[in-house]
GROMACS .gro file of C-alpha atoms in nm:
model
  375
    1UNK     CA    1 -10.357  -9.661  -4.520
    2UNK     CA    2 -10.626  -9.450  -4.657
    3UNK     CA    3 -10.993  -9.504  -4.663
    4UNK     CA    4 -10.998  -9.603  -5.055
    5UNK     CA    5 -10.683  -9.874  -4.988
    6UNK     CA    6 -10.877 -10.053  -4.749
    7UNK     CA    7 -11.162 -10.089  -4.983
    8UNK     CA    8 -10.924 -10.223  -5.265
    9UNK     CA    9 -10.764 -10.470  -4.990
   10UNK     CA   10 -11.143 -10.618  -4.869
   11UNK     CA   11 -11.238 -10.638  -5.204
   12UNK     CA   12 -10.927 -10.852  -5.306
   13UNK     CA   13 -10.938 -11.060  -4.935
   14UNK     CA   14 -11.317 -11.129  -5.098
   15UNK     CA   15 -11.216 -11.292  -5.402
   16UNK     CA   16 -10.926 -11.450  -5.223
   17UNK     CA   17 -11.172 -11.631  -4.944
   18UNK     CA   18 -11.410 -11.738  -5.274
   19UNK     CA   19 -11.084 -11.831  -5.471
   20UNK     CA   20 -10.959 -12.034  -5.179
   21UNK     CA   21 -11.325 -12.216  -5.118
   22UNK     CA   22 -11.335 -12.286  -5.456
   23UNK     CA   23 -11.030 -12.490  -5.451
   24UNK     CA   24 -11.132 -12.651  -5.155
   25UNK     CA   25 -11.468 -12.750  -5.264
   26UNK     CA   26 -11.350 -12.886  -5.618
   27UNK     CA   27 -11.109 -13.130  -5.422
   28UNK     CA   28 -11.381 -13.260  -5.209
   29UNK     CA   29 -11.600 -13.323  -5.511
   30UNK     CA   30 -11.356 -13.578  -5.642
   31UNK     CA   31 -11.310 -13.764  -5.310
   32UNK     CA   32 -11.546 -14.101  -5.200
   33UNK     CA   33 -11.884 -14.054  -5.038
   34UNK     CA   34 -11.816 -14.041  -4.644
   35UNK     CA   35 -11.906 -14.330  -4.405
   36UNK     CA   36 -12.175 -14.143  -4.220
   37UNK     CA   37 -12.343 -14.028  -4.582
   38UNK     CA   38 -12.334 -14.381  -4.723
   39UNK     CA   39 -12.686 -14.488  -4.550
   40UNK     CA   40 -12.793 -14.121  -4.694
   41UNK     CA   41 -12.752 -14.231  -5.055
   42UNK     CA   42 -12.881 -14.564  -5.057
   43UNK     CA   43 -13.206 -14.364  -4.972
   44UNK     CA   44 -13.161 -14.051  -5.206
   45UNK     CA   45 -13.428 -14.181  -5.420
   46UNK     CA   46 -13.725 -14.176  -5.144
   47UNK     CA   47 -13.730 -13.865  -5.071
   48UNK     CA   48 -13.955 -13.568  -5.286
   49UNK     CA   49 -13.633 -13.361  -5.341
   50UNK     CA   50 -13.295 -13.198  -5.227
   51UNK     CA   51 -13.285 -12.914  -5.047
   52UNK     CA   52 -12.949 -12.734  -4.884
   53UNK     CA   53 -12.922 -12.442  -4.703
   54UNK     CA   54 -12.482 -12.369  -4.760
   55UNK     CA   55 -12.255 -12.222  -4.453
   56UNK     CA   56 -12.368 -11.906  -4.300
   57UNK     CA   57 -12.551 -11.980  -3.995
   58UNK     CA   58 -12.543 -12.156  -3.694
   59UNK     CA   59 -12.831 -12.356  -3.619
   60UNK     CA   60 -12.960 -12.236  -3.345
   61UNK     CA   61 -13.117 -12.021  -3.245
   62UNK     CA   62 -13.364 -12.095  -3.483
   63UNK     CA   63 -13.418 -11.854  -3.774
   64UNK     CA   64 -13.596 -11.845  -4.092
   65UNK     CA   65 -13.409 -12.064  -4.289
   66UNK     CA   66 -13.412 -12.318  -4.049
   67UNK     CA   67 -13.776 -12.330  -4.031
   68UNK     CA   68 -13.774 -12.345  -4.461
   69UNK     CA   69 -13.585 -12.635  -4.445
   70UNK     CA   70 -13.797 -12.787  -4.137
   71UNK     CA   71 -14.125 -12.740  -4.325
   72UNK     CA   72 -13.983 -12.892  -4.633
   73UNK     CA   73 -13.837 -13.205  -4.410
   74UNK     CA   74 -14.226 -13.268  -4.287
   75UNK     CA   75 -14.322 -13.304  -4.628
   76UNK     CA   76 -14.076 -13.556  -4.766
   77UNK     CA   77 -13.782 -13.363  -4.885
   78UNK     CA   78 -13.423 -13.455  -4.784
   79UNK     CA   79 -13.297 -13.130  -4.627
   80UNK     CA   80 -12.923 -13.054  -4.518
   81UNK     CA   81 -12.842 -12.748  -4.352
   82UNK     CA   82 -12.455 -12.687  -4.336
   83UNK     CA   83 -12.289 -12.470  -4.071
   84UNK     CA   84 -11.936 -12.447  -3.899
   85UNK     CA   85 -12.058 -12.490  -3.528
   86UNK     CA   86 -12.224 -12.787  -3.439
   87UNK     CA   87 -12.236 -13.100  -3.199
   88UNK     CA   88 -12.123 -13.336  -3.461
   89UNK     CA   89 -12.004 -13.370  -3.787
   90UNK     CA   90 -12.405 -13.500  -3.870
   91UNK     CA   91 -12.725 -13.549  -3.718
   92UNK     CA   92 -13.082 -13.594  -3.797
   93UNK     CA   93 -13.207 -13.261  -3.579
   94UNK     CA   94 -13.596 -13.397  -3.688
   95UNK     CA   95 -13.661 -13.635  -3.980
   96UNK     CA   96 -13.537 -13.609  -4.298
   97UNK     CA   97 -13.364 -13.261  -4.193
   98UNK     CA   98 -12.967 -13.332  -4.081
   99UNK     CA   99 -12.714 -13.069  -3.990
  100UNK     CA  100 -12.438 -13.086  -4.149
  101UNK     CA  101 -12.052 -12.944  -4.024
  102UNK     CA  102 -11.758 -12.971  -4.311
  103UNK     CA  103 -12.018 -12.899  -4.623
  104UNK     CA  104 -11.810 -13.030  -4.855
  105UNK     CA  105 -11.832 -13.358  -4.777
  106UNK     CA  106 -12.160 -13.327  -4.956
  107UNK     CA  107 -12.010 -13.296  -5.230
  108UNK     CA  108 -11.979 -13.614  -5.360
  109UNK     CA  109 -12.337 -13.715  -5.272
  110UNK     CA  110 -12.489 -13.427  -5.435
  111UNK     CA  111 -12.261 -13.332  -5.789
  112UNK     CA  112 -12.512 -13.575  -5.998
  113UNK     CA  113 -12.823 -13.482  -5.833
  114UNK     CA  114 -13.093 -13.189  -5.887
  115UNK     CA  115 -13.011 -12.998  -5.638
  116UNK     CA  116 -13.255 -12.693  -5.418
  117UNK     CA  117 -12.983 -12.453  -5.277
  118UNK     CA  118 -13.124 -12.163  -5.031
  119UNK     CA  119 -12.911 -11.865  -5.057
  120UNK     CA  120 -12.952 -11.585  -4.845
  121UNK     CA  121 -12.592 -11.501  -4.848
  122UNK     CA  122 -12.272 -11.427  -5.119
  123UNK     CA  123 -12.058 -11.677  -4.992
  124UNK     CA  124 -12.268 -11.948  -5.034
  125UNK     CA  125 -12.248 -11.936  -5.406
  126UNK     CA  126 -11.923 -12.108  -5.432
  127UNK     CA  127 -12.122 -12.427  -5.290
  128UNK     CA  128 -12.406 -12.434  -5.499
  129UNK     CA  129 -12.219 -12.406  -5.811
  130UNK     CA  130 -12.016 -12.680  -5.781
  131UNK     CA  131 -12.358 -12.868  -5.813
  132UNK     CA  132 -12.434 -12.859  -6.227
  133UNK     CA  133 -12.802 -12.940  -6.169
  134UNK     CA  134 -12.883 -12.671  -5.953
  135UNK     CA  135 -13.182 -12.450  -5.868
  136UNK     CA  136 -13.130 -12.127  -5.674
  137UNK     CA  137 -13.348 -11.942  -5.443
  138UNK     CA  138 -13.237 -11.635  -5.285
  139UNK     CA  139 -13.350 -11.485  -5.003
  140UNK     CA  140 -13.332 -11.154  -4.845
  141UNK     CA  141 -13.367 -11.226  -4.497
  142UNK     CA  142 -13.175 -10.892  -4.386
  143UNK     CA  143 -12.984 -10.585  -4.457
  144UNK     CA  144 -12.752 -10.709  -4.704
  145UNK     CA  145 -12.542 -10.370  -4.731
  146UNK     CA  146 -12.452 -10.422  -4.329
  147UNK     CA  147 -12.309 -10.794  -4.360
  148UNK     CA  148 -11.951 -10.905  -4.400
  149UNK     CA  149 -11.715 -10.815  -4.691
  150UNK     CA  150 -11.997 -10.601  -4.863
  151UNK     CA  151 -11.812 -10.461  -5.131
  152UNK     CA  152 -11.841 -10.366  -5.516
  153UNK     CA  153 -11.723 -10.759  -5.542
  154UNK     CA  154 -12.006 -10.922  -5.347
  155UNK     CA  155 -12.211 -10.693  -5.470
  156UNK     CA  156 -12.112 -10.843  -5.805
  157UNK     CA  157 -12.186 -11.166  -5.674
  158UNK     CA  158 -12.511 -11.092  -5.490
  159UNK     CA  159 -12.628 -10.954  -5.831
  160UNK     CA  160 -12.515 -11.319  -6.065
  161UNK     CA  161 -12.727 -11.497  -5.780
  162UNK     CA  162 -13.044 -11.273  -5.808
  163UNK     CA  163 -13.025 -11.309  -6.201
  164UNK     CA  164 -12.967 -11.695  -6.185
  165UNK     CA  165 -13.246 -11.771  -5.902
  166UNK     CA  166 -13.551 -11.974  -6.046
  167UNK     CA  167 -13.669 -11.787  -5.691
  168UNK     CA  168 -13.598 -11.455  -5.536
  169UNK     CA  169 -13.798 -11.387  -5.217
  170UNK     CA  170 -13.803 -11.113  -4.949
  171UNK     CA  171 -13.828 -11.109  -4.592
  172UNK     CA  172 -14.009 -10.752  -4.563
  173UNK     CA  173 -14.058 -10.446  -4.780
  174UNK     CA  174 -13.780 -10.286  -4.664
  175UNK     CA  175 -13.593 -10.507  -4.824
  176UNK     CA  176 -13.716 -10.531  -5.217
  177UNK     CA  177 -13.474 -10.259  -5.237
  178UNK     CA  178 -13.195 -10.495  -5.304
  179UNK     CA  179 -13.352 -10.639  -5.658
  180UNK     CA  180 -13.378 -10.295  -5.739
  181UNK     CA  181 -13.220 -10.268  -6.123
  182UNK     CA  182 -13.151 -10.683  -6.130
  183UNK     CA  183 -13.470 -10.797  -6.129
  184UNK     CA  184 -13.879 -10.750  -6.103
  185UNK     CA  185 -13.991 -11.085  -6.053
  186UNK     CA  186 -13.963 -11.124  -5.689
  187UNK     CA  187 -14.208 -11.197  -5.356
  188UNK     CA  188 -14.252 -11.059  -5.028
  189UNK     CA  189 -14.259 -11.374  -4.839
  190UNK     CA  190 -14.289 -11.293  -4.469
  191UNK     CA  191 -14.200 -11.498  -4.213
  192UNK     CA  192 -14.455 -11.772  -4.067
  193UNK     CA  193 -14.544 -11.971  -3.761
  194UNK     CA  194 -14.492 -12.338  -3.649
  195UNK     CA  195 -14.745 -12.396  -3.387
  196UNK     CA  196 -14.585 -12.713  -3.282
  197UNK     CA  197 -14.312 -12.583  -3.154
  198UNK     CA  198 -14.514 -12.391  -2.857
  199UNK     CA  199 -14.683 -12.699  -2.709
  200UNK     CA  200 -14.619 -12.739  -2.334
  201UNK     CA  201 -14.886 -13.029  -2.198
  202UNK     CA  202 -14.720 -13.049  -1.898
  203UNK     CA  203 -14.755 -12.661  -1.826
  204UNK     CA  204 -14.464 -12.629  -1.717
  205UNK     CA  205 -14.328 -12.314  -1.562
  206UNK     CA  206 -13.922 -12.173  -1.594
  207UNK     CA  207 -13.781 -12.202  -1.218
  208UNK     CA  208 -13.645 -11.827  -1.245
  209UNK     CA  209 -13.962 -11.689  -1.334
  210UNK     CA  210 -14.198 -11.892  -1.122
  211UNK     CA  211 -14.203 -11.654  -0.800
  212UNK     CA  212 -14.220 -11.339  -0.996
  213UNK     CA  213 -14.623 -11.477  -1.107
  214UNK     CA  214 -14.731 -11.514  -0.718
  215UNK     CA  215 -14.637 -11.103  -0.584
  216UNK     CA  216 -15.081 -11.046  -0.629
  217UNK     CA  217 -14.990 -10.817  -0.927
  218UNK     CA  218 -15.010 -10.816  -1.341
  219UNK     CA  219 -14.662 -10.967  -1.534
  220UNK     CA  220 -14.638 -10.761  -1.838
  221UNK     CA  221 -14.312 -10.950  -2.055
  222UNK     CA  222 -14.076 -10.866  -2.286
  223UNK     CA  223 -13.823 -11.100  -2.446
  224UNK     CA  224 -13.547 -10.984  -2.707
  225UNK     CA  225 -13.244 -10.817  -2.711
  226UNK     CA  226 -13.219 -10.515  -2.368
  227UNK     CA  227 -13.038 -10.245  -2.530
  228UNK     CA  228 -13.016  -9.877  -2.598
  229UNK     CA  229 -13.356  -9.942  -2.861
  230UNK     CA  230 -13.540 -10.023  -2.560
  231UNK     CA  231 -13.769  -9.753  -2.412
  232UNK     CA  232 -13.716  -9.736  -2.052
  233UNK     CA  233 -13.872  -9.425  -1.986
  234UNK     CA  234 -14.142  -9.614  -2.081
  235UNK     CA  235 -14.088  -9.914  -1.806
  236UNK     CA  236 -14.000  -9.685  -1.545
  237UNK     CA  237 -14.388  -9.541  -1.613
  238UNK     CA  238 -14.492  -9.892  -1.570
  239UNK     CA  239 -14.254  -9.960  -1.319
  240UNK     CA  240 -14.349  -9.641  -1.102
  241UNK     CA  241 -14.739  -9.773  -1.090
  242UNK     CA  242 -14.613 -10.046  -0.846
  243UNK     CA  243 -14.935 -10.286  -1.031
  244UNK     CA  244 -14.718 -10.479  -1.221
  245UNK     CA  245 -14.422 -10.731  -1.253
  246UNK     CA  246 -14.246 -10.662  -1.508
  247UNK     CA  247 -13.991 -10.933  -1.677
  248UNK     CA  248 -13.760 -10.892  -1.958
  249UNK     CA  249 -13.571 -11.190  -2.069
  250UNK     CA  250 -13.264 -11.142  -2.263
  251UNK     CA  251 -12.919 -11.000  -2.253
  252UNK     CA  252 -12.870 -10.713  -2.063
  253UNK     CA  253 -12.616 -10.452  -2.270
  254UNK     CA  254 -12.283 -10.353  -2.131
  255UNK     CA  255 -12.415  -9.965  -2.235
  256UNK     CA  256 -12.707  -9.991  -1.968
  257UNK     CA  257 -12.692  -9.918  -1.589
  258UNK     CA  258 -13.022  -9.960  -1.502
  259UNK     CA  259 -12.969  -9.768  -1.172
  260UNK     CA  260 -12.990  -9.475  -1.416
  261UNK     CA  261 -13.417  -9.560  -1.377
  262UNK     CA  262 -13.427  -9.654  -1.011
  263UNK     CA  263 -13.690  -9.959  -1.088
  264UNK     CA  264 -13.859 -10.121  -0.862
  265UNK     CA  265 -14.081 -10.362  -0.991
  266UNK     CA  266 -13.889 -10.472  -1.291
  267UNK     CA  267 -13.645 -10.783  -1.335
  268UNK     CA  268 -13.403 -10.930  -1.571
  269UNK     CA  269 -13.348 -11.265  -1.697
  270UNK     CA  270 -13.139 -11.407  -1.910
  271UNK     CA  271 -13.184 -11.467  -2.274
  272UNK     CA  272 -13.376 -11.796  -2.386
  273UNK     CA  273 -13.371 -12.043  -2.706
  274UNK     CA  274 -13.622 -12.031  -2.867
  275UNK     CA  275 -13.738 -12.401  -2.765
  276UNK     CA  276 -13.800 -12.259  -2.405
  277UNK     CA  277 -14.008 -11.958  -2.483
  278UNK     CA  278 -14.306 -12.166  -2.371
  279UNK     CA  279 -14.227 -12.234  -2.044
  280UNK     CA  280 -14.207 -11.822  -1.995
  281UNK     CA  281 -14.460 -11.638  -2.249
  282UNK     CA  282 -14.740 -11.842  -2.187
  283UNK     CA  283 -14.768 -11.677  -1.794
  284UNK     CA  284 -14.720 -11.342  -1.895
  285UNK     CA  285 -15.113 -11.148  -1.833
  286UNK     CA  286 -14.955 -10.875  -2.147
  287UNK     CA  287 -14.643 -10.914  -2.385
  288UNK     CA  288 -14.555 -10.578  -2.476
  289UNK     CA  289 -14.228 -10.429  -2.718
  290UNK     CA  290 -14.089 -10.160  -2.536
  291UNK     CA  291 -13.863 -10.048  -2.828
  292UNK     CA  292 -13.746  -9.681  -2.956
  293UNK     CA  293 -13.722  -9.841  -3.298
  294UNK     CA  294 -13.918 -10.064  -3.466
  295UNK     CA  295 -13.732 -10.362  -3.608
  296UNK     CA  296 -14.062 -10.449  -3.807
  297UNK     CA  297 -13.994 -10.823  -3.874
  298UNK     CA  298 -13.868 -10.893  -3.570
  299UNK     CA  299 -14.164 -10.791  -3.393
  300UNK     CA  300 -14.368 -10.968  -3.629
  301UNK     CA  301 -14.271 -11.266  -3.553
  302UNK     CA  302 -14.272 -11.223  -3.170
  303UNK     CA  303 -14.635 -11.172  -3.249
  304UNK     CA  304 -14.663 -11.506  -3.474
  305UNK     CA  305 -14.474 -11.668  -3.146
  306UNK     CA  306 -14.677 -11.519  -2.899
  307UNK     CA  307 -15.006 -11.584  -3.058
  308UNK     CA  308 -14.958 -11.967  -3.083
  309UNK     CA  309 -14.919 -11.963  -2.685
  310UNK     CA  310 -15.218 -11.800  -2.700
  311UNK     CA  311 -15.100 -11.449  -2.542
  312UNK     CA  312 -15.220 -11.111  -2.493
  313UNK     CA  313 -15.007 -10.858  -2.688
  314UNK     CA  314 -15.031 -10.525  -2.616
  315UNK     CA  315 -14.818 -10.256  -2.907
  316UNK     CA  316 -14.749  -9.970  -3.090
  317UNK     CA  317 -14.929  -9.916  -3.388
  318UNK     CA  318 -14.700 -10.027  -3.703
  319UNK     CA  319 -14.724 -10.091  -4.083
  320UNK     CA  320 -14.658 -10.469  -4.008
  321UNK     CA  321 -14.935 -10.498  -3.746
  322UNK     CA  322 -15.190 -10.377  -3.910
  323UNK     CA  323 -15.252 -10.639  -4.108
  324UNK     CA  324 -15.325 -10.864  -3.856
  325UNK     CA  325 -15.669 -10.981  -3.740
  326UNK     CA  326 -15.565 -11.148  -3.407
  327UNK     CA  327 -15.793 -11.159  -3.124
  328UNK     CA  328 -15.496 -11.184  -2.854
  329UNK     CA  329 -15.317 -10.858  -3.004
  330UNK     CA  330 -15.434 -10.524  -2.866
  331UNK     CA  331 -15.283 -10.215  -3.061
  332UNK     CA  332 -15.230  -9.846  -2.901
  333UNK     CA  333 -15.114  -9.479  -3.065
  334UNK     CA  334 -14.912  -9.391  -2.734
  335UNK     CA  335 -14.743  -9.443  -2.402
  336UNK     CA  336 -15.077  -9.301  -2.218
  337UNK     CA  337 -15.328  -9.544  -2.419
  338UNK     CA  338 -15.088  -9.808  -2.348
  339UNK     CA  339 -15.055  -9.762  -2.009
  340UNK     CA  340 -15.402  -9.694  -1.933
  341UNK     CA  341 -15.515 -10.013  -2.131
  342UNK     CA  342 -15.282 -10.264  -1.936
  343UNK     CA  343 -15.401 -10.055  -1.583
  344UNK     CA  344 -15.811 -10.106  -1.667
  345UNK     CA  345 -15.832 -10.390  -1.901
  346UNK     CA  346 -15.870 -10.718  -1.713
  347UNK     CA  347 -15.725 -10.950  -1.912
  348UNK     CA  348 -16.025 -11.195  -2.089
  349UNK     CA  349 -16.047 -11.489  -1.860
  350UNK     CA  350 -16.191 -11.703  -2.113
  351UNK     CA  351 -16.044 -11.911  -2.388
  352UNK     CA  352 -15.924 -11.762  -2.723
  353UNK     CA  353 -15.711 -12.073  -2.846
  354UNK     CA  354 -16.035 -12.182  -3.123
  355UNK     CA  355 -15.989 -11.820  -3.251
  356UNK     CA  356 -15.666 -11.767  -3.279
  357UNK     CA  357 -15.578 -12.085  -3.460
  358UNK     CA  358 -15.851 -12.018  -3.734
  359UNK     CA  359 -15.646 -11.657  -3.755
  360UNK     CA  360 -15.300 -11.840  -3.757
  361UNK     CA  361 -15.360 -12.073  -4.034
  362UNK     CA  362 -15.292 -11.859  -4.293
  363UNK     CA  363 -14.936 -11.788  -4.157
  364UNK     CA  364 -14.831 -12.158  -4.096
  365UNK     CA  365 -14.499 -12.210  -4.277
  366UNK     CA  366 -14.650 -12.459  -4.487
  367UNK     CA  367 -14.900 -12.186  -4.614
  368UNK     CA  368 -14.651 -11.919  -4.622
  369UNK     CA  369 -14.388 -12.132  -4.868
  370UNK     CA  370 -14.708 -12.279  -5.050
  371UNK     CA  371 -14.766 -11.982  -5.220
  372UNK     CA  372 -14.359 -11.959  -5.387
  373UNK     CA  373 -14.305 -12.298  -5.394
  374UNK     CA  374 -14.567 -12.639  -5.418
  375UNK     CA  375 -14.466 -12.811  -5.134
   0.00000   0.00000   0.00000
């Protein structure tokens, strides 16, 4: 099969999968409200609004949308997001915010209600049309052109969603490039910062990492994905100094044999939700990004993270960290600044928490969606 007959045969598997959900979702429109949902609708009229996020994410780990829909749950709005992997058919994850498996059954609660539907991918669409009184928001929350079934057909569809959507955000400014010729009216809305999440009053400390902050020398962290984007030519300088611990949490990648470095002083745990990053970051002296290639948001938000547990951050110079005004975040040109400002600096004993929150509150979710949408 040639290269050009496999592009005709995703394109047509495309239309077939929206064809197919189509059907499904217009028989589950005319069915009764479900059990579970009935308790739902007897309520439907307390809340500000509706808000769904369609099928195309898991819950956790947490991600952007998630935390959307979370900030619009604190302020009164009923919020549903619907996924294929989950615990149970429904439950109330934190008030007024339930997870939803089998989205169709929503159907019949939703069909004669103003509906919110968060879009940040093609498929979706087929949901949120079935709903007449519907406002769309789109969101580019990543590189469209590398997701499943992109095609001239999605494309298609990506572009009917951009021209329909009351809203059209962006995660980053790599990304406006995808209203490019559809539409002008669209904000960067970077990601922001729940605060709450990161509260530990109990202080308490992850078993596995425990020992590694009694050896009498500096833990300098990293937490993400341990691939071939991570600079280990960099660690093994660190490494080879034989002043520091240094711990990177997450999943080591079948590419790397790390007896390729020969380190000493440098250990690997595994990967963490994101509800546990505070019993880790918090006793790290430095967080630092040891990567080849900037992934801009990402490290973004491990800043936003890392700042509300009131961390020392120690990076590259980038586009996206410039604009901050953090006390906590300490930014360096090259591997010798870096390395000699984590070897001299002692790390400030005393506390920054009053000045970093006056520098977070600007990128508290609330503030962040205030500024698209009244919330």
């Amino acid at each position: 099969m040639g290269l050009f007959d496999m592009f005709v045969n995703q394109q047509k598997k495309t239309e077939e999968i929206m064809s197919k959900d189509l059907e499904k979702y217009v028989t589950a429109s005319m069915q009764p409200i479900d059990s579970d949902l009935l308790e739902i609708k007897e309520k439907l009229d307390t809340y500000k609004g509706i808000i769904v996020f369609p099928e195309a994410l898991d819950y956790y780990p947490i991600d952007r949308p998630q935390n959307i829909l979370r900030t619009f749950a604190r302020k009164g709005f009923l919020c549903f997001f619907c996924t294929t992997n989950f615990e149970s058919k429904l439950k109330e994850v934190e008030p007024n915010l339930f997870v939803v498996t089998n989205q169709e059954r929503l159907l019949p609660l939703l069909k004669n209600r103003k509906v919110l539907f968060l879009i940040t991918y093609f498929l979706q669409y087929t949901f949120a049309k079935m709903v007449d009184d519907r406002i769309i928001w789109i969101d580019i929350m990543g590189k469209i052109d590398k997701y499943k079934y992109y095609n001239n057909y999605s494309i298609g569809v990506y572009k009917d969603i951009m021209k329909e959507a009351l809203i059209a955000t962006y995660r980053c400014e790599e990304y406006k490039i995808y209203y490019e010729g559809v539409r002008d009216n669209v904000i960067l809305m970077k990601d922001g910062i729940n605060e709450m999440d990161f509260i530990n009053p109990k202080n308490k400390i992850a078993d596995n990492l425990r020992k590694y902050l009694f050896m009498n020398k500096k833990v300098i962290g990293y937490y993400g994905n341990i691939d071939k984007n991570i600079n280990f030519n960099l660690i093994k300088k660190i490494d080879s100094l034989n002043t520091f611990v240094i711990v990177l949490i997450g999943k080591l990648d079948d590419s790397i044999d790390l007896r390729d470095y020969s380190l000493k002083n440098t250990v690997i745990l595994p990967s963490i939700d994101y509800n546990n990053l505070k019993y880790y970051i918090p006793y790290f002296d430095y967080v630092f990004f040891p990567l080849l290639n900037d992934s801009n948001h990402i490290i973004y938000n491990k800043v936003l993270e890392c700042s509300a547990m009131k961390k020392h951050i120690i990076s590259f110079e980038n586009k996206e960290l410039l604009e901050f005004n953090l006390p906590n975040l300490i930014l360096v040109k090259n591997t010798d600044e870096l390395i000699k400002t984590i070897s001299e600096k002692e790390v400030k004993d005393y506390n920054l928490s009053e000045e970093i929150n006056k520098a977070l509150i600007k990128y508290k979710w609330e503030n962040i969606i205030s500024k698209v949408l009244p919330l």
